[in-house]
mmCIF file of C-alpha atoms in Angstrom:
data_model
loop_
_atom_site.group_PDB
_atom_site.id
_atom_site.type_symbol
_atom_site.label_atom_id
_atom_site.label_comp_id
_atom_site.label_asym_id
_atom_site.label_seq_id
_atom_site.Cartn_x
_atom_site.Cartn_y
_atom_site.Cartn_z
ATOM 1 C CA MET A 297 13.631 -21.779 3.911
ATOM 2 C CA LYS A 298 11.810 -23.878 1.475
ATOM 3 C CA GLU A 299 11.892 -27.103 2.652
ATOM 4 C CA HIS A 300 9.392 -25.951 5.153
ATOM 5 C CA HIS A 301 6.433 -24.295 5.250
ATOM 6 C CA TYR A 302 6.711 -21.261 7.628
ATOM 7 C CA HIS A 303 3.854 -18.898 8.855
ATOM 8 C CA GLN A 304 4.279 -15.415 8.023
ATOM 9 C CA ASP A 305 5.425 -14.242 11.141
ATOM 10 C CA THR A 306 8.548 -16.279 11.099
ATOM 11 C CA LEU A 307 9.184 -15.495 6.976
ATOM 12 C CA MET A 308 9.457 -11.518 7.537
ATOM 13 C CA ILE A 309 12.702 -12.098 10.077
ATOM 14 C CA HIS A 310 13.865 -15.228 7.952
ATOM 15 C CA GLU A 311 13.275 -15.528 4.288
ATOM 16 C CA GLY A 312 15.500 -14.581 1.811
ATOM 17 C CA TYR A 313 18.799 -14.145 3.828
ATOM 18 C CA VAL A 314 21.857 -17.023 4.363
ATOM 19 C CA ASP A 315 25.079 -16.187 5.581
ATOM 20 C CA LYS A 316 26.681 -16.800 2.733
ATOM 21 C CA GLU A 317 29.939 -14.761 3.952
ATOM 22 C CA HIS A 318 30.336 -17.148 6.877
ATOM 23 C CA GLN A 319 30.639 -14.021 8.919
ATOM 24 C CA GLY A 320 27.882 -15.021 11.741
ATOM 25 C CA SER A 321 25.500 -11.508 10.748
ATOM 26 C CA LEU A 322 22.343 -11.973 12.444
ATOM 27 C CA ALA A 323 20.880 -8.597 10.702
ATOM 28 C CA VAL A 324 21.081 -8.559 6.728
ATOM 29 C CA PRO A 325 24.362 -7.135 5.520
ATOM 30 C CA LEU A 326 24.448 -3.779 3.765
ATOM 31 C CA TYR A 327 26.307 -4.065 0.661
ATOM 32 C CA GLN A 328 26.701 0.324 -0.442
ATOM 33 C CA THR A 329 28.190 0.040 -3.280
ATOM 34 C CA SER A 330 27.027 1.115 -6.670
ATOM 35 C CA THR A 331 29.360 -0.879 -8.674
ATOM 36 C CA TYR A 332 30.920 -4.546 -8.048
ATOM 37 C CA ALA A 333 34.236 -5.883 -10.106
ATOM 38 C CA PHE A 334 34.898 -9.188 -11.481
ATOM 39 C CA GLU A 335 37.223 -11.752 -10.994
ATOM 40 C CA THR A 336 40.346 -11.651 -12.206
ATOM 41 C CA ALA A 337 43.046 -14.874 -12.911
ATOM 42 C CA SER A 338 45.287 -13.045 -10.384
ATOM 43 C CA GLN A 339 42.308 -13.806 -7.743
ATOM 44 C CA GLY A 340 40.852 -17.024 -8.506
ATOM 45 C CA GLU A 341 40.308 -20.037 -11.083
ATOM 46 C CA LYS A 342 38.218 -18.127 -12.866
ATOM 47 C CA ARG A 343 39.172 -15.855 -16.311
ATOM 48 C CA PHE A 344 36.978 -12.385 -16.997
ATOM 49 C CA SER A 345 35.282 -13.622 -20.364
ATOM 50 C CA GLY A 346 32.338 -10.881 -20.223
ATOM 51 C CA VAL A 347 30.058 -13.004 -19.568
ATOM 52 C CA GLU A 348 29.924 -14.007 -15.880
ATOM 53 C CA GLU A 349 26.843 -14.119 -13.769
ATOM 54 C CA GLY A 350 27.018 -12.670 -10.175
ATOM 55 C CA ASN A 351 26.437 -8.580 -9.598
ATOM 56 C CA VAL A 352 27.457 -5.918 -11.955
ATOM 57 C CA TYR A 353 25.969 -2.872 -11.101
ATOM 58 C CA SER A 354 23.098 -1.628 -8.204
ATOM 59 C CA ARG A 355 20.476 -0.210 -10.907
ATOM 60 C CA LEU A 356 20.448 -3.970 -11.899
ATOM 61 C CA GLY A 357 20.861 -5.401 -8.761
ATOM 62 C CA ASN A 358 21.868 -5.634 -5.127
ATOM 63 C CA PRO A 359 22.470 -8.107 -2.322
ATOM 64 C CA THR A 360 20.801 -6.315 0.092
ATOM 65 C CA VAL A 361 18.176 -5.524 -2.077
ATOM 66 C CA ARG A 362 17.599 -9.164 -3.193
ATOM 67 C CA VAL A 363 17.015 -10.221 0.466
ATOM 68 C CA LEU A 364 14.335 -8.230 0.575
ATOM 69 C CA GLU A 365 12.284 -8.810 -2.628
ATOM 70 C CA GLU A 366 12.934 -12.343 -1.766
ATOM 71 C CA ARG A 367 11.167 -11.610 1.847
ATOM 72 C CA ILE A 368 8.131 -9.748 0.188
ATOM 73 C CA THR A 369 7.628 -12.715 -2.842
ATOM 74 C CA ALA A 370 7.285 -14.700 0.034
ATOM 75 C CA LEU A 371 5.460 -12.690 2.200
ATOM 76 C CA GLU A 372 2.709 -12.546 -1.023
ATOM 77 C CA LYS A 373 2.774 -15.395 -2.214
ATOM 78 C CA GLY A 374 4.023 -14.564 -5.471
ATOM 79 C CA GLY A 375 6.503 -15.234 -8.066
ATOM 80 C CA ALA A 376 9.076 -12.485 -8.061
ATOM 81 C CA THR A 377 9.089 -8.736 -6.419
ATOM 82 C CA LEU A 378 10.802 -6.029 -7.487
ATOM 83 C CA ALA A 379 11.854 -2.666 -5.586
ATOM 84 C CA PHE A 380 11.603 0.706 -6.276
ATOM 85 C CA ALA A 381 12.732 4.585 -4.679
ATOM 86 C CA SER A 382 9.019 4.797 -4.181
ATOM 87 C CA GLY A 383 5.298 3.524 -4.211
ATOM 88 C CA MET A 384 4.286 5.544 -7.305
ATOM 89 C CA ALA A 385 7.747 4.137 -9.055
ATOM 90 C CA ALA A 386 6.156 0.866 -9.048
ATOM 91 C CA VAL A 387 2.349 2.044 -9.935
ATOM 92 C CA SER A 388 4.448 4.025 -12.855
ATOM 93 C CA ALA A 389 6.610 0.305 -13.534
ATOM 94 C CA ILE A 390 3.508 -1.820 -13.722
ATOM 95 C CA LEU A 391 1.263 0.436 -15.401
ATOM 96 C CA VAL A 392 4.036 1.528 -18.598
ATOM 97 C CA HIS A 393 4.550 -2.415 -18.647
ATOM 98 C CA LEU A 394 1.190 -3.460 -19.044
ATOM 99 C CA THR A 395 0.480 -0.578 -21.935
ATOM 100 C CA LYS A 396 0.450 0.928 -24.963
ATOM 101 C CA THR A 397 -0.904 3.933 -26.956
ATOM 102 C CA GLY A 398 -4.550 3.431 -27.291
ATOM 103 C CA ASP A 399 -4.747 1.069 -24.449
ATOM 104 C CA HIS A 400 -7.431 1.682 -21.813
ATOM 105 C CA ILE A 401 -6.890 1.070 -17.879
ATOM 106 C CA LEU A 402 -10.506 -0.315 -15.598
ATOM 107 C CA CYS A 403 -10.000 1.199 -12.144
ATOM 108 C CA SER A 404 -11.713 1.106 -8.832
ATOM 109 C CA ARG A 405 -13.856 5.126 -8.481
ATOM 110 C CA GLY A 406 -11.534 5.623 -5.918
ATOM 111 C CA ILE A 407 -7.133 5.664 -6.092
ATOM 112 C CA TYR A 408 -4.798 7.637 -4.264
ATOM 113 C CA GLY A 409 -4.159 11.216 -5.375
ATOM 114 C CA CYS A 410 -1.144 10.536 -7.438
ATOM 115 C CA THR A 411 -1.889 7.201 -9.317
ATOM 116 C CA PHE A 412 -5.097 9.914 -10.610
ATOM 117 C CA GLY A 413 -2.468 12.068 -11.251
ATOM 118 C CA LEU A 414 -0.459 9.517 -13.042
ATOM 119 C CA LEU A 415 -3.701 8.268 -14.918
ATOM 120 C CA SER A 416 -4.557 11.753 -16.286
ATOM 121 C CA LEU A 417 -0.439 12.649 -17.611
ATOM 122 C CA LEU A 418 -1.185 8.833 -19.571
ATOM 123 C CA GLU A 419 -3.834 10.136 -21.217
ATOM 124 C CA ASP A 420 -3.063 13.552 -21.766
ATOM 125 C CA LYS A 421 0.534 12.443 -23.248
ATOM 126 C CA TYR A 422 0.059 9.213 -24.837
ATOM 127 C CA SER A 423 -3.842 8.981 -25.147
ATOM 128 C CA ILE A 424 -4.249 5.171 -22.727
ATOM 129 C CA SER A 425 -7.364 6.095 -21.314
ATOM 130 C CA HIS A 426 -8.746 4.770 -17.845
ATOM 131 C CA ASP A 427 -12.624 4.777 -16.718
ATOM 132 C CA LEU A 428 -13.003 4.610 -12.463
ATOM 133 C CA ILE A 429 -15.912 3.017 -11.663
ATOM 134 C CA ARG A 430 -17.291 1.661 -8.538
ATOM 135 C CA MET A 431 -17.269 -2.667 -8.926
ATOM 136 C CA GLY A 432 -19.910 -2.983 -6.886
ATOM 137 C CA SER A 433 -20.516 -6.282 -8.807
ATOM 138 C CA GLU A 434 -19.621 -8.320 -11.769
ATOM 139 C CA GLU A 435 -22.298 -6.943 -14.172
ATOM 140 C CA GLU A 436 -20.706 -3.079 -13.509
ATOM 141 C CA ILE A 437 -17.245 -4.350 -13.928
ATOM 142 C CA GLU A 438 -17.928 -6.271 -17.200
ATOM 143 C CA SER A 439 -20.472 -3.689 -18.941
ATOM 144 C CA ALA A 440 -17.424 -0.812 -18.169
ATOM 145 C CA VAL A 441 -14.893 -3.356 -20.114
ATOM 146 C CA THR A 442 -14.359 -2.223 -23.572
ATOM 147 C CA SER A 443 -12.570 -3.597 -26.887
ATOM 148 C CA ASN A 444 -9.407 -1.729 -25.664
ATOM 149 C CA THR A 445 -8.871 -2.243 -22.297
ATOM 150 C CA VAL A 446 -5.451 -4.238 -21.103
ATOM 151 C CA CYS A 447 -5.919 -4.501 -17.197
ATOM 152 C CA ILE A 448 -7.893 -3.738 -14.041
ATOM 153 C CA TYR A 449 -6.615 -1.595 -11.268
ATOM 154 C CA ILE A 450 -7.786 -1.626 -7.991
ATOM 155 C CA GLU A 451 -7.100 0.033 -4.219
ATOM 156 C CA THR A 452 -9.109 -2.351 -1.484
ATOM 157 C CA PRO A 453 -9.565 -0.609 0.944
ATOM 158 C CA ILE A 454 -9.488 1.891 -1.164
ATOM 159 C CA ASN A 455 -8.141 5.023 -0.092
ATOM 160 C CA PRO A 456 -9.271 6.902 2.101
ATOM 161 C CA THR A 457 -12.943 6.010 1.865
ATOM 162 C CA MET A 458 -11.978 2.500 3.438
ATOM 163 C CA GLU A 459 -14.760 1.273 0.654
ATOM 164 C CA LEU A 460 -13.765 -2.557 -0.520
ATOM 165 C CA VAL A 461 -13.820 -3.985 -4.169
ATOM 166 C CA ASP A 462 -14.514 -7.897 -4.694
ATOM 167 C CA LEU A 463 -11.297 -9.016 -5.203
ATOM 168 C CA GLN A 464 -12.805 -12.338 -6.436
ATOM 169 C CA ALA A 465 -15.528 -10.670 -8.334
ATOM 170 C CA VAL A 466 -12.688 -8.512 -10.505
ATOM 171 C CA MET A 467 -10.729 -11.895 -11.402
ATOM 172 C CA ASN A 468 -14.172 -13.557 -12.133
ATOM 173 C CA VAL A 469 -13.854 -10.714 -14.696
ATOM 174 C CA ALA A 470 -10.620 -10.209 -15.322
ATOM 175 C CA LYS A 471 -10.454 -14.106 -16.491
ATOM 176 C CA ARG A 472 -13.193 -14.325 -19.243
ATOM 177 C CA HIS A 473 -11.966 -10.956 -20.989
ATOM 178 C CA GLY A 474 -8.132 -11.768 -20.802
ATOM 179 C CA LEU A 475 -7.334 -9.132 -18.531
ATOM 180 C CA LYS A 476 -4.030 -8.270 -16.110
ATOM 181 C CA VAL A 477 -4.891 -7.693 -12.321
ATOM 182 C CA VAL A 478 -2.873 -4.704 -10.638
ATOM 183 C CA VAL A 479 -4.397 -5.015 -6.780
ATOM 184 C CA ASP A 480 -3.092 -1.476 -4.140
ATOM 185 C CA ASN A 481 -2.118 -3.262 -1.411
ATOM 186 C CA THR A 482 -0.885 -0.569 0.637
ATOM 187 C CA PHE A 483 -3.425 -0.392 3.115
ATOM 188 C CA SER A 484 -3.930 -4.322 4.398
ATOM 189 C CA SER A 485 0.236 -4.859 3.951
ATOM 190 C CA PRO A 486 0.663 -8.675 3.088
ATOM 191 C CA PHE A 487 -0.034 -9.613 6.989
ATOM 192 C CA LEU A 488 -3.607 -8.814 6.384
ATOM 193 C CA GLN A 489 -4.383 -9.719 2.531
ATOM 194 C CA ASN A 490 -2.710 -11.562 -0.145
ATOM 195 C CA PRO A 491 -4.750 -10.682 -3.110
ATOM 196 C CA ILE A 492 -2.498 -13.182 -5.337
ATOM 197 C CA GLU A 493 -4.217 -15.939 -3.693
ATOM 198 C CA PHE A 494 -7.651 -14.640 -5.561
ATOM 199 C CA GLY A 495 -5.853 -13.949 -8.881
ATOM 200 C CA ALA A 496 -4.371 -10.877 -8.857
ATOM 201 C CA ASP A 497 -1.463 -11.008 -11.623
ATOM 202 C CA PHE A 498 0.181 -8.071 -9.406
ATOM 203 C CA VAL A 499 0.490 -6.623 -6.206
ATOM 204 C CA LEU A 500 1.807 -3.497 -5.665
ATOM 205 C CA HIS A 501 2.559 -1.301 -2.048
ATOM 206 C CA SER A 502 4.246 2.508 -1.552
ATOM 207 C CA ALA A 503 5.942 0.371 1.857
ATOM 208 C CA THR A 504 7.076 3.741 2.784
ATOM 209 C CA LYS A 505 3.618 3.361 5.118
ATOM 210 C CA TYR A 506 2.988 -0.756 6.653
ATOM 211 C CA ILE A 507 5.370 -2.484 5.557
ATOM 212 C CA ASN A 508 8.381 0.475 6.983
ATOM 213 C CA GLY A 509 6.265 1.184 9.999
ATOM 214 C CA HIS A 510 8.891 3.841 11.329
ATOM 215 C CA GLY A 511 8.272 7.404 8.865
ATOM 216 C CA ASP A 512 11.844 7.137 7.596
ATOM 217 C CA VAL A 513 11.939 5.741 4.459
ATOM 218 C CA ILE A 514 10.438 6.321 0.922
ATOM 219 C CA ALA A 515 10.124 2.943 -1.107
ATOM 220 C CA GLY A 516 7.614 1.338 -3.157
ATOM 221 C CA LEU A 517 7.324 -2.461 -4.100
ATOM 222 C CA LEU A 518 5.899 -4.672 -6.936
ATOM 223 C CA THR A 519 5.388 -8.181 -6.581
ATOM 224 C CA GLY A 520 4.017 -10.164 -9.674
ATOM 225 C CA LYS A 521 2.275 -13.917 -9.816
ATOM 226 C CA ASP A 522 4.372 -15.191 -12.493
ATOM 227 C CA GLY A 523 8.627 -14.751 -11.358
ATOM 228 C CA GLU A 524 9.593 -14.550 -15.654
ATOM 229 C CA GLU A 525 7.353 -11.578 -16.393
ATOM 230 C CA ILE A 526 9.014 -9.660 -13.413
ATOM 231 C CA GLN A 527 12.291 -10.158 -14.348
ATOM 232 C CA LYS A 528 10.899 -8.926 -17.636
ATOM 233 C CA ILE A 529 9.912 -5.607 -16.005
ATOM 234 C CA ARG A 530 13.662 -5.530 -13.988
ATOM 235 C CA GLY A 531 15.585 -5.754 -17.720
ATOM 236 C CA SER A 532 13.155 -3.035 -18.705
ATOM 237 C CA VAL A 533 10.907 -0.866 -17.663
ATOM 238 C CA GLN A 534 13.128 -0.773 -14.210
ATOM 239 C CA LYS A 535 16.558 -0.641 -15.446
ATOM 240 C CA ASP A 536 15.660 2.145 -18.385
ATOM 241 C CA PHE A 537 13.251 4.209 -16.218
ATOM 242 C CA GLY A 538 15.858 3.994 -13.083
ATOM 243 C CA GLY A 539 13.273 4.419 -9.900
ATOM 244 C CA ILE A 540 15.366 1.964 -8.227
ATOM 245 C CA ILE A 541 15.589 1.523 -3.856
ATOM 246 C CA SER A 542 18.794 2.532 -2.293
ATOM 247 C CA PRO A 543 20.393 -0.262 -0.207
ATOM 248 C CA PHE A 544 20.169 1.419 2.811
ATOM 249 C CA ASP A 545 16.107 1.873 2.213
ATOM 250 C CA ALA A 546 16.139 -1.964 1.855
ATOM 251 C CA TRP A 547 17.717 -2.344 5.163
ATOM 252 C CA LEU A 548 15.729 -0.240 6.650
ATOM 253 C CA LEU A 549 12.821 -2.153 4.972
ATOM 254 C CA LEU A 550 13.909 -5.346 6.236
ATOM 255 C CA ARG A 551 14.579 -4.350 9.716
ATOM 256 C CA GLY A 552 10.766 -2.994 9.978
ATOM 257 C CA LEU A 553 9.418 -6.598 8.377
ATOM 258 C CA LYS A 554 10.546 -8.337 11.354
ATOM 259 C CA THR A 555 8.154 -6.393 13.295
ATOM 260 C CA LEU A 556 5.082 -5.507 10.559
ATOM 261 C CA SER A 557 2.614 -8.483 12.354
ATOM 262 C CA ILE A 558 2.889 -7.420 15.942
ATOM 263 C CA ARG A 559 2.832 -3.605 14.360
ATOM 264 C CA MET A 560 -0.026 -4.687 12.732
ATOM 265 C CA GLU A 561 -1.867 -5.860 15.591
ATOM 266 C CA ARG A 562 -1.483 -3.488 17.409
ATOM 267 C CA HIS A 563 -2.757 -1.108 14.945
ATOM 268 C CA THR A 564 -5.818 -2.939 14.727
ATOM 269 C CA ALA A 565 -6.365 -3.516 17.970
ATOM 270 C CA ASN A 566 -6.481 0.619 18.754
ATOM 271 C CA ALA A 567 -8.561 1.075 15.208
ATOM 272 C CA GLU A 568 -11.496 -1.385 16.744
ATOM 273 C CA VAL A 569 -11.667 0.808 20.023
ATOM 274 C CA LEU A 570 -11.213 3.512 18.117
ATOM 275 C CA LEU A 571 -13.752 2.333 16.072
ATOM 276 C CA ARG A 572 -16.777 2.109 19.000
ATOM 277 C CA PHE A 573 -15.437 5.230 20.525
ATOM 278 C CA LEU A 574 -15.927 7.161 17.006
ATOM 279 C CA LYS A 575 -19.736 5.627 16.857
ATOM 280 C CA LYS A 576 -20.746 7.475 20.289
ATOM 281 C CA GLN A 577 -19.765 10.873 19.004
ATOM 282 C CA ASP A 578 -22.682 13.068 18.515
ATOM 283 C CA LEU A 579 -20.689 15.005 16.585
ATOM 284 C CA VAL A 580 -19.895 12.499 13.651
ATOM 285 C CA ASP A 581 -21.981 11.613 10.827
ATOM 286 C CA THR A 582 -20.390 8.367 9.232
ATOM 287 C CA VAL A 583 -17.855 5.907 10.502
ATOM 288 C CA TYR A 584 -16.124 3.974 7.607
ATOM 289 C CA TYR A 585 -14.144 0.342 8.476
ATOM 290 C CA PRO A 586 -13.561 -3.058 6.899
ATOM 291 C CA TYR A 587 -14.176 -5.611 10.103
ATOM 292 C CA ASP A 588 -17.273 -3.016 11.079
ATOM 293 C CA VAL A 589 -19.558 -5.204 11.761
ATOM 294 C CA ASP A 590 -22.574 -2.291 10.289
ATOM 295 C CA ASN A 591 -20.221 -1.670 7.389
ATOM 296 C CA PRO A 592 -22.816 -3.417 4.200
ATOM 297 C CA GLN A 593 -19.507 -4.698 3.043
ATOM 298 C CA TYR A 594 -18.457 -6.462 5.890
ATOM 299 C CA GLU A 595 -18.404 -10.416 4.324
ATOM 300 C CA ILE A 596 -16.016 -8.883 1.300
ATOM 301 C CA ALA A 597 -14.328 -8.117 4.092
ATOM 302 C CA LYS A 598 -14.204 -11.311 6.105
ATOM 303 C CA ARG A 599 -13.783 -12.823 2.988
ATOM 304 C CA GLN A 600 -10.563 -11.973 1.524
ATOM 305 C CA MET A 601 -8.896 -9.460 4.978
ATOM 306 C CA ARG A 602 -7.781 -11.408 7.863
ATOM 307 C CA ALA A 603 -8.331 -8.416 10.090
ATOM 308 C CA GLY A 604 -9.225 -4.669 9.619
ATOM 309 C CA GLY A 605 -6.258 -3.317 9.577
ATOM 310 C CA GLY A 606 -5.320 0.758 10.956
ATOM 311 C CA LEU A 607 -6.824 2.957 9.249
ATOM 312 C CA ILE A 608 -10.414 4.626 9.956
ATOM 313 C CA SER A 609 -12.502 7.616 8.049
ATOM 314 C CA PHE A 610 -15.335 9.516 9.685
ATOM 315 C CA THR A 611 -17.149 12.498 8.625
ATOM 316 C CA ILE A 612 -17.647 15.107 10.863
ATOM 317 C CA LYS A 613 -20.771 17.043 11.026
ATOM 318 C CA GLY A 614 -20.715 20.137 9.139
ATOM 319 C CA GLY A 615 -18.781 20.670 6.676
ATOM 320 C CA LYS A 616 -15.012 21.654 5.969
ATOM 321 C CA LYS A 617 -14.515 24.399 8.824
ATOM 322 C CA GLU A 618 -15.571 22.284 10.934
ATOM 323 C CA ALA A 619 -13.179 19.355 10.152
ATOM 324 C CA GLN A 620 -10.383 21.650 9.950
ATOM 325 C CA GLN A 621 -11.352 23.272 13.159
ATOM 326 C CA PHE A 622 -11.449 19.292 15.096
ATOM 327 C CA LEU A 623 -7.824 18.830 13.569
ATOM 328 C CA ASP A 624 -6.639 22.418 15.188
ATOM 329 C CA ALA A 625 -8.164 21.071 18.558
ATOM 330 C CA LEU A 626 -5.982 18.032 18.481
ATOM 331 C CA ARG A 627 -2.447 17.552 20.050
ATOM 332 C CA LEU A 628 -1.233 14.310 20.465
ATOM 333 C CA ILE A 629 -2.083 12.800 17.379
ATOM 334 C CA LYS A 630 -0.459 14.588 13.434
ATOM 335 C CA ILE A 631 -2.067 16.265 11.075
ATOM 336 C CA ALA A 632 0.203 14.133 8.532
ATOM 337 C CA VAL A 633 -0.368 13.032 4.697
ATOM 338 C CA SER A 634 0.893 9.343 5.898
ATOM 339 C CA LEU A 635 -0.217 6.428 7.344
ATOM 340 C CA GLY A 636 0.763 3.456 8.845
ATOM 341 C CA ASP A 637 3.938 4.239 11.295
ATOM 342 C CA ALA A 638 3.918 4.175 14.907
ATOM 343 C CA GLU A 639 2.652 7.724 15.949
ATOM 344 C CA THR A 640 -1.056 8.239 14.665
ATOM 345 C CA LEU A 641 -1.429 10.485 11.927
ATOM 346 C CA ILE A 642 -4.590 12.005 10.572
ATOM 347 C CA GLN A 643 -5.749 14.025 7.400
ATOM 348 C CA HIS A 644 -8.101 16.330 5.306
ATOM 349 C CA PRO A 645 -8.189 14.146 2.236
ATOM 350 C CA ALA A 646 -10.115 16.985 0.044
ATOM 351 C CA THR A 647 -6.988 19.574 0.833
ATOM 352 C CA MET A 648 -4.050 17.218 1.080
ATOM 353 C CA THR A 649 -3.509 13.521 -0.258
ATOM 354 C CA HIS A 650 -6.590 14.004 -3.370
ATOM 355 C CA ALA A 651 -6.104 17.719 -3.456
ATOM 356 C CA VAL A 652 -5.151 17.426 -7.036
ATOM 357 C CA VAL A 653 -8.908 15.376 -7.910
ATOM 358 C CA PRO A 654 -11.099 17.899 -9.409
ATOM 359 C CA GLU A 655 -13.981 18.391 -7.293
ATOM 360 C CA ARG A 656 -16.508 16.797 -9.222
ATOM 361 C CA GLN A 657 -14.657 13.693 -9.104
ATOM 362 C CA ARG A 658 -13.819 14.027 -5.370
ATOM 363 C CA GLU A 659 -17.136 14.006 -4.343
ATOM 364 C CA GLN A 660 -17.981 10.916 -6.978
ATOM 365 C CA MET A 661 -14.810 9.397 -5.054
ATOM 366 C CA GLY A 662 -17.092 10.067 -1.711
ATOM 367 C CA ILE A 663 -14.262 12.811 -0.698
ATOM 368 C CA THR A 664 -16.116 14.941 0.847
ATOM 369 C CA ASP A 665 -14.784 18.288 2.558
ATOM 370 C CA SER A 666 -15.977 16.441 5.996
ATOM 371 C CA LEU A 667 -14.033 13.415 5.497
ATOM 372 C CA LEU A 668 -11.135 12.887 7.629
ATOM 373 C CA ARG A 669 -8.750 9.665 7.577
ATOM 374 C CA LEU A 670 -7.248 7.862 10.828
ATOM 375 C CA SER A 671 -3.878 6.347 11.029
ATOM 376 C CA VAL A 672 -3.688 4.411 13.748
ATOM 377 C CA GLY A 673 -0.949 3.945 15.832
ATOM 378 C CA LEU A 674 1.085 2.601 18.441
ATOM 379 C CA GLU A 675 0.056 4.644 21.074
ATOM 380 C CA HIS A 676 -2.313 3.752 24.674
ATOM 381 C CA VAL A 677 -5.324 3.523 22.932
ATOM 382 C CA ASP A 678 -6.203 5.068 25.915
ATOM 383 C CA ASP A 679 -4.495 8.285 25.097
ATOM 384 C CA LEU A 680 -5.440 8.336 21.822
ATOM 385 C CA MET A 681 -9.010 8.817 22.190
ATOM 386 C CA LYS A 682 -9.016 11.259 24.994
ATOM 387 C CA ASP A 683 -7.254 12.904 22.472
ATOM 388 C CA LEU A 684 -9.720 13.055 19.885
ATOM 389 C CA GLU A 685 -12.760 13.088 22.941
ATOM 390 C CA ILE A 686 -10.633 16.610 24.237
ATOM 391 C CA ALA A 687 -11.154 18.101 20.316
ATOM 392 C CA PHE A 688 -14.611 16.851 20.216
ATOM 393 C CA THR A 689 -15.558 18.991 23.049
ATOM 394 C CA GLN A 690 -13.549 21.769 21.487
ATOM 395 C CA VAL A 691 -14.932 22.140 18.245
ATOM 396 C CA GLY A 692 -18.846 21.125 19.629
ATOM 397 C CA LYS A 693 -18.140 24.144 22.297
ATOM 398 C CA THR A 694 -17.159 26.110 18.924
ATOM 399 C CA ILE A 695 -20.414 25.159 17.089
ATOM 400 C CA GLN A 696 -22.954 25.726 20.103
ATOM 401 C CA HIS A 697 -21.309 29.538 20.455
ATOM 402 C CA GLN A 698 -21.996 29.986 16.867
ATOM 403 C CA SER A 699 -25.344 29.763 16.756
#
């Protein structure tokens, strides 16, 4: 599909697939195989020499997986992509690739709980240190760079506070110091944000979330600006650590990708309605959403995101008890740790996704006991509002009774 510059909506459906078998299949075939046979002289004109090109073993490459990787590469505007068995397999692969003992990683102050756990493991076992900083300005980022810093690792929007990191500011500092930049783009998906366009070296996703969109796959993706470097990772860290995706999961991701654009539009539309609803609730202290005009980072959001996406975080007046009472009062909205599914999900980060982070550091990240993260799904928004309204009313009555 190189002869024409297609829009993302079209690439999500077509990129990377050509019916080479000439069977007329519109769907990408599922090559559910571990091993590939070499052609012999009796099967064709070529003789086996041991140096033939092609598929060998699905840990090294698979035709179904290859279509997924090419499609994501086009969507993220990169050089090449690797698909992994989980988002954390992608995170660990890039950090292992970029670091060695004694190196330092500079991170945004808010990161996924398991990424925090991985960074702690790297420090404890391999003396690869890290710092978590707010990254509120170029000066702040610059002051945190050390002589052994090798990369900057960020989430934006940050999980779960929805805080933004100014991509251009990060790239400016990284360029001055020759640092690699890794961006976790899970919350936005390639449809809403493309960090490589701002200069990022690597973009990763927990494909479990929006890219799949149906809550039935665990997978990860890593796209690099430099395709040759991605192929080095394929032949080293991915091959030897072995965190590869299965062909069937890749096939499911390809199916989910076909509706990514319309799903993200609906996620965003529903979230914008719920944003206005939540801001009117007496029991809500603060609402966090990138495209909220009252958000002090709204201008950053407009510069680097095409829309606000489907995630909203908000704080309940009170604390952990009131937050948990609110969760217990919900009926339609499900309590679950994931996001990006068709179903609306809500969770309490301090005791769920970020429970591994020590309390002091959680609070520094802005993850308080009253914070809730809402992944807005595809249901009718009136039903979602009604469910939230009932929960607010029930918690309000409980507070009045206790007082």
